[in-house]
Structures are given as structure tokens and as C-alpha cells.
């Protein structure tokens, strides 16, 4: 995902599509690039990029992913439709939108149907916008060109200062397994605090990363809904270590490193730390697991409302992007598909998540957040 | 003596708890104001934990249950909000309508509260008075085993006036009591940890001399830290003290055996008198099954002839989750025969093929899934967690107790059974080292994005 393509002619169309999907309850991001990774390292070669990627969380289901291709002023092209079908398959997406503003789509209709792709042209998009009242709602303002420009500046600043973090959240995050997503975002949030970014930009990124964190969290919670709360911690530990086999291997490795460090500390005459305390580096991980299990239990309790969590946090990020001089207020968050009754619990979960991140040291104190 | 903040908070809770059911509460609020406040806030936090969203009226009712005055409730609410343990929602008139709970685990509550009320004054945090430090310190020392007043005085390095005041308060709150030892010396002990064993404990302690008290305290501490400690593995002096404790009834033993080439070998496992479990059933049977189960796990952990148990906690988790242990084992019959005879497990002889294609027969324990047996396993689970977390688990019982109070107008008589095992300490003071350790932990678990 990136907010790079500021001069892109297709940008207004992409924003319109994003607005439509957002209103329908999707978590949307523009310009997701797929880079080629070799031996775990990023190469400069890109596979392709997706104009809009959308994710929808549903209770007791894997998230639904939608990939969208949006080009203004272009006719439909069968090669592009086949390409989109491949991208859809790569992401395991269940929906693909093929948006071409000028296309009659009559020629593309049969192929799209065969490949399970939804074709749209300008006129159809407009009908859908009117039906779902996208243009008249305040929510559309977060996906306007002005806000996009502000977010573009924030990401531009981040890219200059910490390219690895930028690359992770814009590219690799989208193809990482959930345990890596969770842990790597925590590392990213901790690193963010040390960067010399403008405070408003930093606050935006805190919320932005929290929103990204909420997606794998929800997927993790989905596997814990029926787990008794006294077993949640053990299950979480296994899940975060990547499964039972990986956990066993990791534990062996950690144990070996600890015994090496213990021997090293004994031999080191300059060491002033107490040996047993000094090498207890995995106590931090245990603490994280403890706090995370609290969060998971809390999310399980309000599981139906947890689907709103990423968008609640995204909305807070948008508030900061629009008015960086003002603190984001959760009371001002309104999602078109969120009822008043559910709002209360969704807001609680949002605070729970932010407090969790604060307690593990990934975010600063709450006063600076909300 | 410098106490860890968690212990400051924990002892404060004990003191507050003792005074809340005594007529001398006003005296305590005058002389031990910070201690009483720590106790109130910690207990209130514990009651609120995992309640989700509650009305402000319910919050005030919970506060009143702990003896808080209306103005104190508001102050405590403000403090809990500052710690981000709570957030409040207000109506259009600015009146508090609901309270959202974000209370962390009890170990964090204790360290935050204890750290907030530091023993040493600083401009930003309130400090404990001399009398409060003396009260908390004396209770901490006496919680392990009886101590002479001289040892308390020299350990705490306090002035005589503060110490005497603390002892008077302890006597009024009944958390400190004088004791005449066998060598005619006077000592102090804390009966709060031994509700249903008060007479036995007192008689046992009265038979000791000052010199004899130390290994008894250490033996009790070892039993509390590592519940089900094998007697055979204790150091010599503590083993003798533990045997005396077993004879007098203050330490509970379970003896199991394993066959050897020449016959059989007995192994004894030691359990502290956990008032929480013993008091919860009039017949006193609730603790029996967990003791037997845990002893069987400890037998496998320490004395199994082949493939010892690496983590008893994982065994318990597996039994709770799957209802049986993973693979058949030839020694499982000997290890689990007593739990099986008590109706906890069924031992099934099963055949299994190894990865090399060979077939062998062994025993697999299957849990008999009765409510009582599951409860027994849960108790074992709670006893196997590190002592610092166990304390929070014990306090969580307060929530249930408080509910009972609301429903049945009963008084909460929950006890804390742990006497002095040290909390796990966080990393040493160097922030750079701390940071590197955090990063290392995350990296080793796959959290490095670069």
C-alpha cells in the first residue's frame, strides 16, 4: 500500500472506489505493490501493483479480500482482466472489481463473469455511489484528494527517514503470516518513537499502524472464540511462535542462546549486571503474551463488534491527517455501518487495543493519543 | 530492608483487608492512610477487572463494599483513570454514566500501586510514613515465619516510636501477634495466613527456639514457591525443618512410590496449607485431588526412570484441552497409579507405532471428565504458575467473593496464602540493555521487519 501516486490520473477514480467500499464496511488501502523477495530479502523487482486492496472482516469467517483495478479514460482490455484474475488468485481474494471509466463493458462482461470479476464503468459506479449515499456522507471526506495529499507527505517523510519500516508497512505486511504481522508491527511501533518525524505525522502513523495491527489480531481472535480463557495464553504463545513445531524449535534455540549468554556473562569480568537478571531477555515476550491474552479475552467478549476495530482506528488516523493540530477523538468516529449500540463496545475495544500497545511500550501514554 | 513495590502493595492489601473487618478501621485511616488507599484501590481494581462496561452506580457500590466513602471513591476513580485502568463515559450534562474497565493483570496493578507510593519520598509521588513502612515491613517479615522484635528492628532500621506504633496497629488489626517461644524469647507472627490452622501453627511455633525458626521459614517458602516440592531434594537443614513441619501438620505431605530393581522407592512431596482451597469446602476435600495429581506430576518431573516431564504445566494444559496425554508411555502406569485409584484418571494400555515403524505398548492416562476432576486440574494449573502470577490469580477470587457479598450479603474472608516468595524482577537498571533485550526477544520470535 502506498500514497505515492499523487500525480496519477487514475487517483480520483481510485478514491471514489475506496469511498464506496469504505461505506460498505471495507478496510481500504490504495496502491499495494507486490515486490519480489529473494532469500527473505526484498529485491528491486516488482511483480505488479494493485490499485485498491480492500479487506472485510466478518464474524467466524476468514476476512474477505477484494482486489480492484481502476483506470480512468480507458477501454476494457481482456489481458487486464486475465491479469486481475491472477492477482485475485495470488491474494486468495474472493472479489475483484474491474473499473474502467470509459468502457461499455459489454465486451468484457462474459469474460468477467467467467473469471468471477465484477466489471464497473463510470455510470455504474455513480449509480452505486448514489445507492449507498457515498457522496452525501461525511465519510467520503477522509478519502478526498486533500487528505490523500496530507497522507502522501507523511509517508514521504517516513520513507526518507526509515525506508525499511516504510517498505514493511506498505508492501511486505500484506503478504506476511499473522504472527509475523503482529510482532513486526510492535517492533515497527517501537522504532517509530525514535524517528525524528513531525509529531502530528508520528501520531498519524501510530494510529495507522494500530489499524494494521487490528487485522491480524482479529484473525487471531477468530481462532480463540471457543478456547477457554485459562488456555488462551498457551494457545497464543503457540500461535505467535508460528505453530507447535515452530514453537518447539524456537524454544530450543532460545534455551541454547540463554545458556550461551549465561556462560559468557560468567566469563566476562567487566560485566556489572547480575547474571540471572541480565539474561532474562524473554521475560519481555512473556509479558507481551500476558497483556495480549488480556486483549484477546476482551475482544472475544465483544467479538461481533471487533469487526469494526481496524476502521475505527483508521478513522482516528484520518482525523489526525486532516487536522494534525487537534487530538483525535474517538467520540467523533462514525462508521456508516456501525449502530449506536455497537459503537459503545467498538469504542471500548479500540481503547483496549491502544492501551495494550501502550502497556507493552509500543505506544506512548494515552494522553498523547486520545 | 527495601521492599519491591509489588510486595509493598500486597502487604498493604492484607493490612487494609484486616482493618476492613475490624472496628479499628478509623484508627488505620489516620495512621496508615496510604497503605489503606493502596489496599482499597488494588481490591477495587481486582473487582473491576474483566467486567467490561459497568454503570457508575455499580462502581460506587463496589467501592462502598470495600469501605470507601463517597469522596474517596471519586479520588480513587481519578487515580485509576490516570493509570489508564479505567475510562469514563459521561452524558450530555457531564455526569459520569459508565465505567470501562482496562484493568491490567494484578501483578502490574501491584507494581504500579507500590511504585506510586514509593518508600522514599520524591517530589512527584506520595511516600509512606515511618509507621506505614514499619507496618508493611513487619508484616512482610512475619509472613514467612515468626521473627523476634530485635530482628525486625535491626532489619527495618526504623525509630522506636514508629515500630511501637506499627506493632500496636498490627495488634489492633490482628495481623501481627505476640508469641512466647520455647527459649522464653518473645516473637511476632502473622496469623492472617493460617486461618484454619491457627491453633496448630501457634503451638508448633511456640515449641521452637529463635534459631529453629529460620529453616522452618525457608522450608515453608520453598514449598510455597514450588508447590509439591520433593522432600528428598531439599537441603539438609530445611529437610529436617520440613519433617518437623509435616509432623506438626503445618506442611501437608503426599507420598508416592516407584518400583525399583530391588523393590520400591518412596518419594514425599510437600504442600503448603493453602487456606483458600481448604476453606472452600466444609469437608476439606477440594485440595485432596489436586495434591495427588500434582505429586504425580512432580514424581514424573523429578524421579521418572526415563523421559522425565519437562513442564508439568504443559501436561495439565494438555489434559484439560485433549482429555488425555499425547503418547503411551511404559512408566505412566507407575507414575499415575494413585491419581487413577482416586478416580481422576483412567489408564489405558495402548499400542503405538514409532516413526521407525516399530510397534510398542504403553499406558496413556485419560482424564475422567467430571466437574470435580476438571476443577482439580484447574487448581493444579493455578499452583504451577510462577508465584508472582499466582498472587494475582488468588486475588482474582476476590471478584467472585465480592459478587457473593452483593448477592448473599456475606463478608469476604478470602485469604492470601503465599508467604514470601520473591517476585520475578524486571531487568537491571540499564535502559540500553533493557531495550536491546526487548528487541532480542521480539527478533527471536520473528518480530524483525528489516
mmCIF file of N, CA and C in Angstrom, chain A residues 266-368:
data_model
loop_
_atom_site.group_PDB
_atom_site.id
_atom_site.type_symbol
_atom_site.label_atom_id
_atom_site.label_comp_id
_atom_site.label_asym_id
_atom_site.label_seq_id
_atom_site.Cartn_x
_atom_site.Cartn_y
_atom_site.Cartn_z
ATOM 1 N N UNK A 266 29.351 -15.210 32.823
ATOM 2 C CA UNK A 266 30.209 -15.703 33.911
ATOM 3 C C UNK A 266 31.677 -15.396 33.609
ATOM 4 N N UNK A 267 32.037 -15.535 32.343
ATOM 5 C CA UNK A 267 33.433 -15.319 31.959
ATOM 6 C C UNK A 267 33.796 -13.840 31.865
ATOM 7 N N UNK A 268 32.780 -13.022 31.583
ATOM 8 C CA UNK A 268 33.051 -11.603 31.372
ATOM 9 C C UNK A 268 33.324 -10.917 32.704
ATOM 10 N N UNK A 269 34.546 -10.407 32.865
ATOM 11 C CA UNK A 269 34.911 -9.781 34.130
ATOM 12 C C UNK A 269 34.399 -8.357 34.212
ATOM 13 N N UNK A 270 34.109 -7.763 33.052
ATOM 14 C CA UNK A 270 33.682 -6.366 33.071
ATOM 15 C C UNK A 270 32.179 -6.231 33.330
ATOM 16 N N UNK A 271 31.480 -7.361 33.245
ATOM 17 C CA UNK A 271 30.022 -7.301 33.371
ATOM 18 C C UNK A 271 29.604 -6.903 34.779
ATOM 19 N N UNK A 272 28.775 -5.890 34.866
ATOM 20 C CA UNK A 272 28.308 -5.457 36.180
ATOM 21 C C UNK A 272 26.877 -5.922 36.436
ATOM 22 N N UNK A 273 26.272 -6.564 35.444
ATOM 23 C CA UNK A 273 24.875 -6.978 35.629
ATOM 24 C C UNK A 273 24.820 -8.293 36.389
ATOM 25 N N UNK A 274 23.733 -8.457 37.092
ATOM 26 C CA UNK A 274 23.524 -9.744 37.760
ATOM 27 C C UNK A 274 23.184 -10.759 36.680
ATOM 28 N N UNK A 275 23.862 -11.882 36.714
ATOM 29 C CA UNK A 275 23.765 -12.832 35.608
ATOM 30 C C UNK A 275 22.327 -13.262 35.348
ATOM 31 N N UNK A 276 21.651 -13.727 36.382
ATOM 32 C CA UNK A 276 20.322 -14.294 36.173
ATOM 33 C C UNK A 276 19.331 -13.257 35.658
ATOM 34 N N UNK A 277 19.441 -12.028 36.210
ATOM 35 C CA UNK A 277 18.509 -10.978 35.778
ATOM 36 C C UNK A 277 18.855 -10.486 34.382
ATOM 37 N N UNK A 278 20.171 -10.324 34.152
ATOM 38 C CA UNK A 278 20.639 -9.715 32.915
ATOM 39 C C UNK A 278 20.257 -10.499 31.673
ATOM 40 N N UNK A 279 20.179 -11.821 31.798
ATOM 41 C CA UNK A 279 19.918 -12.604 30.592
ATOM 42 C C UNK A 279 18.447 -12.971 30.459
ATOM 43 N N UNK A 280 17.612 -12.419 31.289
ATOM 44 C CA UNK A 280 16.203 -12.789 31.235
ATOM 45 C C UNK A 280 15.495 -11.997 30.136
ATOM 46 N N UNK A 281 16.035 -12.090 28.907
ATOM 47 C CA UNK A 281 15.505 -11.251 27.843
ATOM 48 C C UNK A 281 14.124 -11.686 27.370
ATOM 49 N N UNK A 282 13.772 -12.942 27.620
ATOM 50 C CA UNK A 282 12.468 -13.359 27.112
ATOM 51 C C UNK A 282 11.333 -13.060 28.087
ATOM 52 N N UNK A 283 11.675 -12.438 29.246
ATOM 53 C CA UNK A 283 10.595 -12.032 30.152
ATOM 54 C C UNK A 283 9.700 -10.994 29.473
ATOM 55 N N UNK A 284 10.330 -10.209 28.559
ATOM 56 C CA UNK A 284 9.548 -9.207 27.819
ATOM 57 C C UNK A 284 8.500 -9.890 26.949
ATOM 58 N N UNK A 285 8.892 -10.995 26.343
ATOM 59 C CA UNK A 285 7.963 -11.716 25.482
ATOM 60 C C UNK A 285 6.827 -12.306 26.311
ATOM 61 N N UNK A 286 7.177 -12.801 27.487
ATOM 62 C CA UNK A 286 6.133 -13.371 28.361
ATOM 63 C C UNK A 286 5.148 -12.292 28.780
ATOM 64 N N UNK A 287 5.697 -11.126 29.045
ATOM 65 C CA UNK A 287 4.836 -10.011 29.449
ATOM 66 C C UNK A 287 3.896 -9.635 28.302
ATOM 67 N N UNK A 288 4.466 -9.619 27.116
ATOM 68 C CA UNK A 288 3.662 -9.299 25.932
ATOM 69 C C UNK A 288 2.534 -10.328 25.778
ATOM 70 N N UNK A 289 2.860 -11.590 25.970
ATOM 71 C CA UNK A 289 1.853 -12.643 25.837
ATOM 72 C C UNK A 289 0.756 -12.446 26.891
ATOM 73 N N UNK A 290 1.164 -12.084 28.101
ATOM 74 C CA UNK A 290 0.189 -11.864 29.180
ATOM 75 C C UNK A 290 -0.772 -10.742 28.827
ATOM 76 N N UNK A 291 -0.204 -9.616 28.366
ATOM 77 C CA UNK A 291 -1.052 -8.477 28.015
ATOM 78 C C UNK A 291 -1.908 -8.788 26.786
ATOM 79 N N UNK A 292 -1.303 -9.511 25.841
ATOM 80 C CA UNK A 292 -2.048 -9.844 24.623
ATOM 81 C C UNK A 292 -3.200 -10.803 24.951
ATOM 82 N N UNK A 293 -2.984 -11.709 25.876
ATOM 83 C CA UNK A 293 -4.085 -12.633 26.210
ATOM 84 C C UNK A 293 -5.234 -11.863 26.870
ATOM 85 N N UNK A 294 -4.904 -10.834 27.650
ATOM 86 C CA UNK A 294 -5.961 -9.971 28.214
ATOM 87 C C UNK A 294 -6.758 -9.304 27.099
ATOM 88 N N UNK A 295 -6.011 -8.784 26.105
ATOM 89 C CA UNK A 295 -6.668 -8.104 24.991
ATOM 90 C C UNK A 295 -7.543 -9.088 24.207
ATOM 91 N N UNK A 296 -7.004 -10.264 23.956
ATOM 92 C CA UNK A 296 -7.752 -11.265 23.188
ATOM 93 C C UNK A 296 -9.041 -11.641 23.932
ATOM 94 N N UNK A 297 -8.936 -11.830 25.240
ATOM 95 C CA UNK A 297 -10.133 -12.200 26.022
ATOM 96 C C UNK A 297 -11.172 -11.078 25.934
ATOM 97 N N UNK A 298 -10.686 -9.844 26.012
ATOM 98 C CA UNK A 298 -11.592 -8.700 25.914
ATOM 99 C C UNK A 298 -12.264 -8.657 24.530
ATOM 100 N N UNK A 299 -11.479 -8.913 23.478
ATOM 101 C CA UNK A 299 -12.047 -8.885 22.121
ATOM 102 C C UNK A 299 -13.041 -10.040 21.938
ATOM 103 N N UNK A 300 -12.711 -11.194 22.500
ATOM 104 C CA UNK A 300 -13.622 -12.337 22.390
ATOM 105 C C UNK A 300 -14.978 -11.992 23.022
ATOM 106 N N UNK A 301 -14.921 -11.278 24.150
ATOM 107 C CA UNK A 301 -16.170 -10.928 24.841
ATOM 108 C C UNK A 301 -17.082 -10.053 23.986
ATOM 109 N N UNK A 302 -16.483 -9.215 23.153
ATOM 110 C CA UNK A 302 -17.285 -8.354 22.273
ATOM 111 C C UNK A 302 -16.955 -8.677 20.817
ATOM 112 N N UNK A 303 -16.896 -9.941 20.547
ATOM 113 C CA UNK A 303 -16.428 -10.411 19.243
ATOM 114 C C UNK A 303 -17.212 -9.813 18.058
ATOM 115 N N UNK A 304 -18.544 -9.753 18.115
ATOM 116 C CA UNK A 304 -19.255 -9.208 16.944
ATOM 117 C C UNK A 304 -18.870 -7.766 16.627
ATOM 118 N N UNK A 305 -18.522 -6.989 17.664
ATOM 119 C CA UNK A 305 -18.166 -5.583 17.417
ATOM 120 C C UNK A 305 -16.705 -5.419 16.993
ATOM 121 N N UNK A 306 -15.922 -6.492 17.150
ATOM 122 C CA UNK A 306 -14.490 -6.376 16.827
ATOM 123 C C UNK A 306 -14.250 -6.182 15.335
ATOM 124 N N UNK A 307 -15.224 -6.493 14.513
ATOM 125 C CA UNK A 307 -15.031 -6.297 13.062
ATOM 126 C C UNK A 307 -14.813 -4.821 12.709
ATOM 127 N N UNK A 308 -15.271 -3.946 13.592
ATOM 128 C CA UNK A 308 -15.141 -2.501 13.310
ATOM 129 C C UNK A 308 -13.778 -1.929 13.726
ATOM 130 N N UNK A 309 -13.019 -2.737 14.467
ATOM 131 C CA UNK A 309 -11.788 -2.238 15.090
ATOM 132 C C UNK A 309 -10.799 -1.602 14.090
ATOM 133 N N UNK A 310 -10.440 -2.261 13.004
ATOM 134 C CA UNK A 310 -9.467 -1.622 12.098
ATOM 135 C C UNK A 310 -9.979 -0.293 11.539
ATOM 136 N N UNK A 311 -11.262 -0.239 11.234
ATOM 137 C CA UNK A 311 -11.788 1.009 10.640
ATOM 138 C C UNK A 311 -11.955 2.107 11.670
ATOM 139 N N UNK A 312 -12.250 1.734 12.921
ATOM 140 C CA UNK A 312 -12.303 2.746 13.989
ATOM 141 C C UNK A 312 -10.926 3.417 14.106
ATOM 142 N N UNK A 313 -9.873 2.586 14.099
ATOM 143 C CA UNK A 313 -8.517 3.119 14.253
ATOM 144 C C UNK A 313 -8.090 3.891 13.005
ATOM 145 N N UNK A 314 -8.504 3.410 11.860
ATOM 146 C CA UNK A 314 -8.205 4.104 10.612
ATOM 147 C C UNK A 314 -8.863 5.482 10.610
ATOM 148 N N UNK A 315 -10.061 5.536 11.119
ATOM 149 C CA UNK A 315 -10.796 6.798 11.188
ATOM 150 C C UNK A 315 -10.091 7.783 12.123
ATOM 151 N N UNK A 316 -9.552 7.259 13.234
ATOM 152 C CA UNK A 316 -8.773 8.123 14.137
ATOM 153 C C UNK A 316 -7.541 8.658 13.395
ATOM 154 N N UNK A 317 -6.911 7.786 12.598
ATOM 155 C CA UNK A 317 -5.745 8.219 11.816
ATOM 156 C C UNK A 317 -6.149 9.321 10.830
ATOM 157 N N UNK A 318 -7.298 9.145 10.192
ATOM 158 C CA UNK A 318 -7.777 10.161 9.234
ATOM 159 C C UNK A 318 -8.028 11.501 9.934
ATOM 160 N N UNK A 319 -8.582 11.421 11.150
ATOM 161 C CA UNK A 319 -8.823 12.658 11.919
ATOM 162 C C UNK A 319 -7.516 13.429 12.093
ATOM 163 N N UNK A 320 -6.448 12.682 12.458
ATOM 164 C CA UNK A 320 -5.146 13.321 12.685
ATOM 165 C C UNK A 320 -4.590 13.867 11.358
ATOM 166 N N UNK A 321 -4.767 13.090 10.287
ATOM 167 C CA UNK A 321 -4.238 13.544 8.992
ATOM 168 C C UNK A 321 -4.919 14.847 8.566
ATOM 169 N N UNK A 322 -6.235 14.916 8.807
ATOM 170 C CA UNK A 322 -6.971 16.124 8.377
ATOM 171 C C UNK A 322 -6.632 17.331 9.230
ATOM 172 N N UNK A 323 -6.598 17.099 10.577
ATOM 173 C CA UNK A 323 -6.300 18.227 11.472
ATOM 174 C C UNK A 323 -5.220 17.813 12.457
ATOM 175 N N UNK A 324 -3.962 17.877 12.029
ATOM 176 C CA UNK A 324 -2.883 17.391 12.899
ATOM 177 C C UNK A 324 -2.752 18.184 14.194
ATOM 178 N N UNK A 325 -3.272 19.405 14.203
ATOM 179 C CA UNK A 325 -3.122 20.236 15.398
ATOM 180 C C UNK A 325 -4.124 19.841 16.485
ATOM 181 N N UNK A 326 -5.127 19.050 16.098
ATOM 182 C CA UNK A 326 -6.139 18.626 17.081
ATOM 183 C C UNK A 326 -5.950 17.168 17.461
ATOM 184 N N UNK A 327 -6.274 16.870 18.746
ATOM 185 C CA UNK A 327 -6.186 15.468 19.172
ATOM 186 C C UNK A 327 -7.346 14.681 18.565
ATOM 187 N N UNK A 328 -7.073 13.443 18.212
ATOM 188 C CA UNK A 328 -8.141 12.600 17.647
ATOM 189 C C UNK A 328 -9.128 12.241 18.764
ATOM 190 N N UNK A 329 -10.400 12.278 18.452
ATOM 191 C CA UNK A 329 -11.426 11.985 19.464
ATOM 192 C C UNK A 329 -12.224 10.773 19.010
ATOM 193 N N UNK A 330 -12.262 9.800 19.847
ATOM 194 C CA UNK A 330 -12.998 8.590 19.492
ATOM 195 C C UNK A 330 -14.503 8.873 19.427
ATOM 196 N N UNK A 331 -14.941 9.871 20.199
ATOM 197 C CA UNK A 331 -16.372 10.232 20.193
ATOM 198 C C UNK A 331 -16.823 10.707 18.809
ATOM 199 N N UNK A 332 -15.854 11.210 18.039
ATOM 200 C CA UNK A 332 -16.204 11.741 16.712
ATOM 201 C C UNK A 332 -16.195 10.656 15.627
ATOM 202 N N UNK A 333 -15.790 9.477 16.005
ATOM 203 C CA UNK A 333 -15.714 8.410 14.997
ATOM 204 C C UNK A 333 -17.113 7.902 14.683
ATOM 205 N N UNK A 334 -17.457 7.939 13.409
ATOM 206 C CA UNK A 334 -18.756 7.401 12.992
ATOM 207 C C UNK A 334 -18.535 6.542 11.753
ATOM 208 N N UNK A 335 -18.961 5.306 11.839
ATOM 209 C CA UNK A 335 -18.872 4.441 10.667
ATOM 210 C C UNK A 335 -20.289 4.229 10.144
ATOM 211 N N UNK A 336 -20.453 4.258 8.819
ATOM 212 C CA UNK A 336 -21.817 4.194 8.279
ATOM 213 C C UNK A 336 -22.562 2.922 8.640
ATOM 214 N N UNK A 337 -21.813 1.837 8.855
ATOM 215 C CA UNK A 337 -22.481 0.564 9.139
ATOM 216 C C UNK A 337 -22.463 0.211 10.623
ATOM 217 N N UNK A 338 -22.108 1.168 11.485
ATOM 218 C CA UNK A 338 -21.988 0.876 12.921
ATOM 219 C C UNK A 338 -23.148 1.518 13.687
ATOM 220 N N UNK A 339 -23.939 0.683 14.353
ATOM 221 C CA UNK A 339 -25.090 1.214 15.093
ATOM 222 C C UNK A 339 -24.633 1.844 16.416
ATOM 223 N N UNK A 340 -25.505 2.612 17.036
ATOM 224 C CA UNK A 340 -25.198 3.291 18.292
ATOM 225 C C UNK A 340 -24.887 2.282 19.403
ATOM 226 N N UNK A 341 -25.639 1.187 19.421
ATOM 227 C CA UNK A 341 -25.433 0.162 20.465
ATOM 228 C C UNK A 341 -24.061 -0.483 20.294
ATOM 229 N N UNK A 342 -23.724 -0.811 19.066
ATOM 230 C CA UNK A 342 -22.438 -1.463 18.828
ATOM 231 C C UNK A 342 -21.272 -0.494 19.008
ATOM 232 N N UNK A 343 -21.528 0.793 18.767
ATOM 233 C CA UNK A 343 -20.466 1.795 18.845
ATOM 234 C C UNK A 343 -19.764 1.761 20.207
ATOM 235 N N UNK A 344 -20.579 1.626 21.268
ATOM 236 C CA UNK A 344 -20.048 1.647 22.641
ATOM 237 C C UNK A 344 -18.993 0.550 22.823
ATOM 238 N N UNK A 345 -19.305 -0.642 22.347
ATOM 239 C CA UNK A 345 -18.377 -1.762 22.527
ATOM 240 C C UNK A 345 -17.195 -1.663 21.563
ATOM 241 N N UNK A 346 -17.471 -1.168 20.357
ATOM 242 C CA UNK A 346 -16.374 -0.995 19.401
ATOM 243 C C UNK A 346 -15.385 0.049 19.936
ATOM 244 N N UNK A 347 -15.918 1.100 20.577
ATOM 245 C CA UNK A 347 -15.051 2.135 21.149
ATOM 246 C C UNK A 347 -14.237 1.560 22.303
ATOM 247 N N UNK A 348 -14.853 0.707 23.090
ATOM 248 C CA UNK A 348 -14.118 0.097 24.210
ATOM 249 C C UNK A 348 -12.964 -0.760 23.687
ATOM 250 N N UNK A 349 -13.266 -1.536 22.663
ATOM 251 C CA UNK A 349 -12.210 -2.390 22.096
ATOM 252 C C UNK A 349 -11.085 -1.554 21.509
ATOM 253 N N UNK A 350 -11.443 -0.436 20.908
ATOM 254 C CA UNK A 350 -10.413 0.459 20.356
ATOM 255 C C UNK A 350 -9.496 0.954 21.469
ATOM 256 N N UNK A 351 -10.122 1.378 22.579
ATOM 257 C CA UNK A 351 -9.301 1.835 23.711
ATOM 258 C C UNK A 351 -8.484 0.682 24.273
ATOM 259 N N UNK A 352 -9.103 -0.502 24.369
ATOM 260 C CA UNK A 352 -8.380 -1.679 24.872
ATOM 261 C C UNK A 352 -7.121 -1.930 24.050
ATOM 262 N N UNK A 353 -7.270 -1.846 22.741
ATOM 263 C CA UNK A 353 -6.128 -2.130 21.865
ATOM 264 C C UNK A 353 -5.029 -1.077 22.052
ATOM 265 N N UNK A 354 -5.443 0.191 22.111
ATOM 266 C CA UNK A 354 -4.445 1.253 22.270
ATOM 267 C C UNK A 354 -3.755 1.162 23.628
ATOM 268 N N UNK A 355 -4.524 0.806 24.650
ATOM 269 C CA UNK A 355 -3.934 0.670 25.990
ATOM 270 C C UNK A 355 -2.974 -0.523 26.015
ATOM 271 N N UNK A 356 -3.348 -1.593 25.330
ATOM 272 C CA UNK A 356 -2.445 -2.748 25.240
ATOM 273 C C UNK A 356 -1.116 -2.326 24.616
ATOM 274 N N UNK A 357 -1.192 -1.607 23.497
ATOM 275 C CA UNK A 357 0.030 -1.193 22.812
ATOM 276 C C UNK A 357 0.857 -0.252 23.681
ATOM 277 N N UNK A 358 0.140 0.545 24.473
ATOM 278 C CA UNK A 358 0.843 1.444 25.380
ATOM 279 C C UNK A 358 1.542 0.645 26.484
ATOM 280 N N UNK A 359 0.851 -0.373 27.012
ATOM 281 C CA UNK A 359 1.429 -1.144 28.118
ATOM 282 C C UNK A 359 2.659 -1.944 27.713
ATOM 283 N N UNK A 360 2.697 -2.371 26.469
ATOM 284 C CA UNK A 360 3.886 -3.133 26.049
ATOM 285 C C UNK A 360 4.985 -2.216 25.520
ATOM 286 N N UNK A 361 4.754 -0.911 25.635
ATOM 287 C CA UNK A 361 5.799 0.047 25.262
ATOM 288 C C UNK A 361 5.842 0.359 23.778
ATOM 289 N N UNK A 362 4.810 -0.061 23.027
ATOM 290 C CA UNK A 362 4.810 0.230 21.592
ATOM 291 C C UNK A 362 4.248 1.615 21.303
ATOM 292 N N UNK A 363 3.463 2.143 22.205
ATOM 293 C CA UNK A 363 2.911 3.489 22.048
ATOM 294 C C UNK A 363 3.192 4.300 23.312
ATOM 295 N N UNK A 364 3.269 5.606 23.191
ATOM 296 C CA UNK A 364 3.439 6.427 24.398
ATOM 297 C C UNK A 364 2.124 6.516 25.171
ATOM 298 N N UNK A 365 2.116 7.326 26.213
ATOM 299 C CA UNK A 365 0.947 7.364 27.084
ATOM 300 C C UNK A 365 -0.321 7.800 26.341
ATOM 301 N N UNK A 366 -1.475 7.429 26.913
ATOM 302 C CA UNK A 366 -2.747 7.670 26.250
ATOM 303 C C UNK A 366 -3.064 9.142 26.027
ATOM 304 N N UNK A 367 -2.536 9.998 26.916
ATOM 305 C CA UNK A 367 -2.860 11.424 26.783
ATOM 306 C C UNK A 367 -2.463 11.950 25.405
ATOM 307 N N UNK A 368 -1.369 11.386 24.889
ATOM 308 C CA UNK A 368 -0.913 11.885 23.597
ATOM 309 C C UNK A 368 -1.660 11.221 22.436
#
